[in-house]
Short mmCIF file of C-alpha atoms in Angstrom, two decimals:
data_model
loop_
_atom_site.label_atom_id
_atom_site.label_comp_id
_atom_site.label_asym_id
_atom_site.label_seq_id
_atom_site.Cartn_x
_atom_site.Cartn_y
_atom_site.Cartn_z
CA UNK A 62 236.36 44.18 26.99
CA UNK A 63 239.66 45.64 27.53
CA UNK A 64 242.16 45.51 24.03
CA UNK A 65 244.97 42.35 24.63
CA UNK A 66 242.35 40.58 26.23
CA UNK A 67 240.84 36.82 24.78
CA UNK A 68 237.35 37.62 23.16
CA UNK A 69 235.09 35.45 24.90
CA UNK A 70 233.93 31.90 23.02
CA UNK A 71 230.39 31.46 22.07
CA UNK A 72 228.36 29.57 19.80
CA UNK A 73 225.62 31.29 18.02
CA UNK A 74 222.66 30.65 15.68
CA UNK A 75 223.25 31.78 12.27
CA UNK A 76 220.35 33.57 9.99
CA UNK A 77 221.07 30.26 7.77
CA UNK A 78 220.05 27.17 10.58
CA UNK A 79 223.93 26.85 11.08
CA UNK A 80 225.42 27.08 14.75
CA UNK A 81 228.71 29.23 14.09
CA UNK A 82 231.63 28.68 16.55
CA UNK A 83 234.19 31.39 17.21
CA UNK A 84 236.73 29.04 18.14
CA UNK A 85 235.77 27.56 14.86
CA UNK A 86 236.74 30.36 13.00
CA UNK A 87 239.40 31.31 14.82
CA UNK A 88 241.36 28.21 14.04
CA UNK A 89 240.56 28.97 10.11
CA UNK A 90 240.89 33.15 9.17
CA UNK A 91 244.12 34.99 10.10
CA UNK A 92 241.32 37.68 11.51
CA UNK A 93 238.27 37.61 12.69
CA UNK A 94 235.77 40.49 12.68
CA UNK A 95 232.55 40.53 15.33
CA UNK A 96 230.61 43.15 14.60
CA UNK A 97 227.55 43.97 16.89
CA UNK A 98 225.00 45.90 14.11
CA UNK A 99 221.01 44.62 13.69
CA UNK A 100 218.20 45.08 10.89
CA UNK A 101 216.33 48.85 11.80
CA UNK A 102 219.92 50.79 12.76
CA UNK A 103 220.13 53.26 10.53
CA UNK A 104 223.87 53.79 11.09
CA UNK A 105 224.15 50.13 10.34
CA UNK A 106 222.17 50.32 7.09
CA UNK A 107 224.70 53.41 6.15
CA UNK A 108 227.11 51.06 6.35
CA UNK A 109 226.11 47.26 5.83
CA UNK A 110 227.70 47.87 1.85
CA UNK A 111 231.02 48.86 3.62
CA UNK A 112 230.66 46.42 5.90
CA UNK A 113 230.23 43.83 2.93
CA UNK A 114 233.34 45.64 1.08
CA UNK A 115 235.33 45.03 3.67
CA UNK A 116 234.31 41.08 3.93
CA UNK A 117 235.26 40.85 0.00
CA UNK A 118 239.06 42.90 0.22
CA UNK A 119 239.90 40.71 3.30
CA UNK A 120 238.38 37.49 2.89
CA UNK A 121 241.47 36.46 0.80
CA UNK A 122 243.58 37.21 3.61
CA UNK A 123 242.41 35.20 5.91
CA UNK A 124 239.60 37.35 7.17
CA UNK A 125 236.15 36.92 7.86
CA UNK A 126 233.27 39.46 9.38
CA UNK A 127 230.39 37.78 11.76
CA UNK A 128 227.49 40.08 12.43
CA UNK A 129 225.78 39.55 15.55
CA UNK A 130 222.72 41.01 16.59
CA UNK A 131 221.68 40.61 20.30
CA UNK A 132 218.73 43.62 20.36
CA UNK A 133 215.79 43.44 22.51
CA UNK A 134 213.34 41.97 19.92
CA UNK A 135 210.14 42.24 21.94
CA UNK A 136 210.59 45.75 22.32
CA UNK A 137 212.00 46.35 18.46
CA UNK A 138 210.42 43.29 16.82
CA UNK A 139 212.84 44.87 13.48
CA UNK A 140 215.23 42.69 14.72
CA UNK A 141 213.60 39.37 15.24
CA UNK A 142 215.45 36.11 14.27
CA UNK A 143 212.91 36.26 11.12
CA UNK A 144 213.15 39.20 10.30
CA UNK A 145 217.42 38.72 10.57
CA UNK A 146 216.57 36.40 7.73
CA UNK A 147 214.90 38.67 6.06
CA UNK A 148 217.46 41.30 6.20
CA UNK A 149 220.29 39.44 5.52
CA UNK A 150 218.81 38.13 1.66
CA UNK A 151 217.37 41.53 0.75
CA UNK A 152 221.18 43.05 1.77
CA UNK A 153 222.49 39.91 0.32
CA UNK A 154 224.77 39.16 3.56
CA UNK A 155 228.83 38.05 2.02
CA UNK A 156 229.04 37.19 6.23
CA UNK A 157 227.61 35.41 8.96
CA UNK A 158 224.85 36.94 10.73
CA UNK A 159 223.85 35.26 14.08
CA UNK A 160 221.60 35.87 16.53
CA UNK A 161 222.40 36.61 20.58
CA UNK A 162 219.07 36.09 22.20
CA UNK A 163 220.74 36.58 25.90
CA UNK A 164 222.62 38.65 25.27
CA UNK A 165 225.66 37.29 27.03
CA UNK A 166 227.74 37.20 24.11
CA UNK A 167 226.84 41.12 23.13
CA UNK A 168 227.49 41.83 28.02
CA UNK A 169 230.94 39.99 27.42
CA UNK A 170 232.16 41.65 24.93
CA UNK A 171 230.56 44.49 26.24
CA UNK A 172 229.39 46.04 22.89
CA UNK A 173 227.52 49.78 23.43
CA UNK A 174 226.08 50.07 19.89
CA UNK A 175 225.11 49.15 16.27
CA UNK A 176 227.34 48.67 13.93
CA UNK A 177 230.30 48.41 16.94
CA UNK A 178 233.67 46.13 15.43
CA UNK A 179 235.75 43.92 17.01
CA UNK A 180 238.94 43.02 15.27
CA UNK A 181 240.23 39.76 17.18
CA UNK A 182 243.92 38.36 15.91
CA UNK A 183 243.91 35.20 15.14
CA UNK A 184 244.62 34.13 19.02
CA UNK A 185 241.35 35.73 19.82
CA UNK A 186 243.41 38.61 21.33
CA UNK A 187 240.88 41.89 21.22
CA UNK A 188 243.53 43.61 18.86
CA UNK A 189 241.34 46.97 18.07
CA UNK A 190 237.48 48.39 19.00
CA UNK A 191 235.54 50.90 17.46
CA UNK A 192 234.70 53.20 14.69
CA UNK A 193 234.16 51.71 11.02
CA UNK A 194 235.19 55.45 9.84
CA UNK A 195 234.74 58.34 10.50
CA UNK A 196 231.50 59.35 8.00
CA UNK A 197 228.60 57.25 8.22
CA UNK A 198 226.42 59.41 6.39
CA UNK A 199 229.14 59.64 3.09
CA UNK A 200 231.25 56.88 1.87
CA UNK A 201 232.72 59.57 -0.61
CA UNK A 202 234.12 62.10 2.55
CA UNK A 203 235.86 59.48 4.35
CA UNK A 204 239.16 60.65 5.73
CA UNK A 205 240.39 57.44 7.84
CA UNK A 206 239.09 54.48 7.61
CA UNK A 207 240.12 53.57 11.30
CA UNK A 208 239.12 49.43 10.91
CA UNK A 209 240.92 48.56 7.39
CA UNK A 210 243.53 50.42 8.87
CA UNK A 211 243.78 47.73 11.87
CA UNK A 212 243.30 44.98 9.36
CA UNK A 213 246.23 46.49 7.40
CA UNK A 214 248.18 46.78 10.12
CA UNK A 215 247.06 42.98 12.03
CA UNK A 216 247.85 41.37 8.61
CA UNK A 217 251.62 43.15 8.23
CA UNK A 218 252.42 42.36 11.82
CA UNK A 219 252.24 45.82 12.97
CA UNK A 220 250.61 48.09 15.86
CA UNK A 221 247.27 49.02 15.20
CA UNK A 222 247.71 52.38 14.88
CA UNK A 223 244.18 53.86 16.98
CA UNK A 224 243.54 50.24 18.80
CA UNK A 225 240.57 51.71 20.67
CA UNK A 226 238.15 54.59 19.58
CA UNK A 227 234.40 55.62 19.78
CA UNK A 228 231.49 53.84 17.26
CA UNK A 229 229.01 55.80 15.92
CA UNK A 230 225.18 54.39 15.97
CA UNK A 231 222.43 53.52 18.08
CA UNK A 232 222.55 52.34 21.51
CA UNK A 233 222.28 48.59 21.94
CA UNK A 234 218.89 47.47 23.15
CA UNK A 235 219.07 45.97 25.81
CA UNK A 236 216.18 43.85 28.09
CA UNK A 237 216.65 45.83 30.89
#
């Protein structure tokens, strides 16, 4: 997915049993961060508390995260829908966590790794794609908070300083 392109709409099942429709979130939020993630990835585990903090910090300003797991659950049973439900409860996720069984949404977005955030403005245009920050290992050693900077710029009607950079994580586990 290219910058400034419209994100593909989707309707995916959530771990809570509801179906989440991207268009409905865009209608009620100033920005949506779609984060491709999974249960087993050590990078996701390293970032999960930071993602929850971003949700906590920006939700009052009309921003929400939406996590999507598209991994092949046959080869990676830890990423099954049932395990996602457990993961959501264990980590007390404060944002929707969805299952992309067909991997179509991940392919349409061009997701390559987990975690990989895509920041959409209220019209559904991609404004940022890339890293969450510059140090997945140690939150205390972070010197550049890429996703937070992008969200803040978007909320302040400014250009996103670095619109794309390489996300760090495990590869998306494709069916083929």
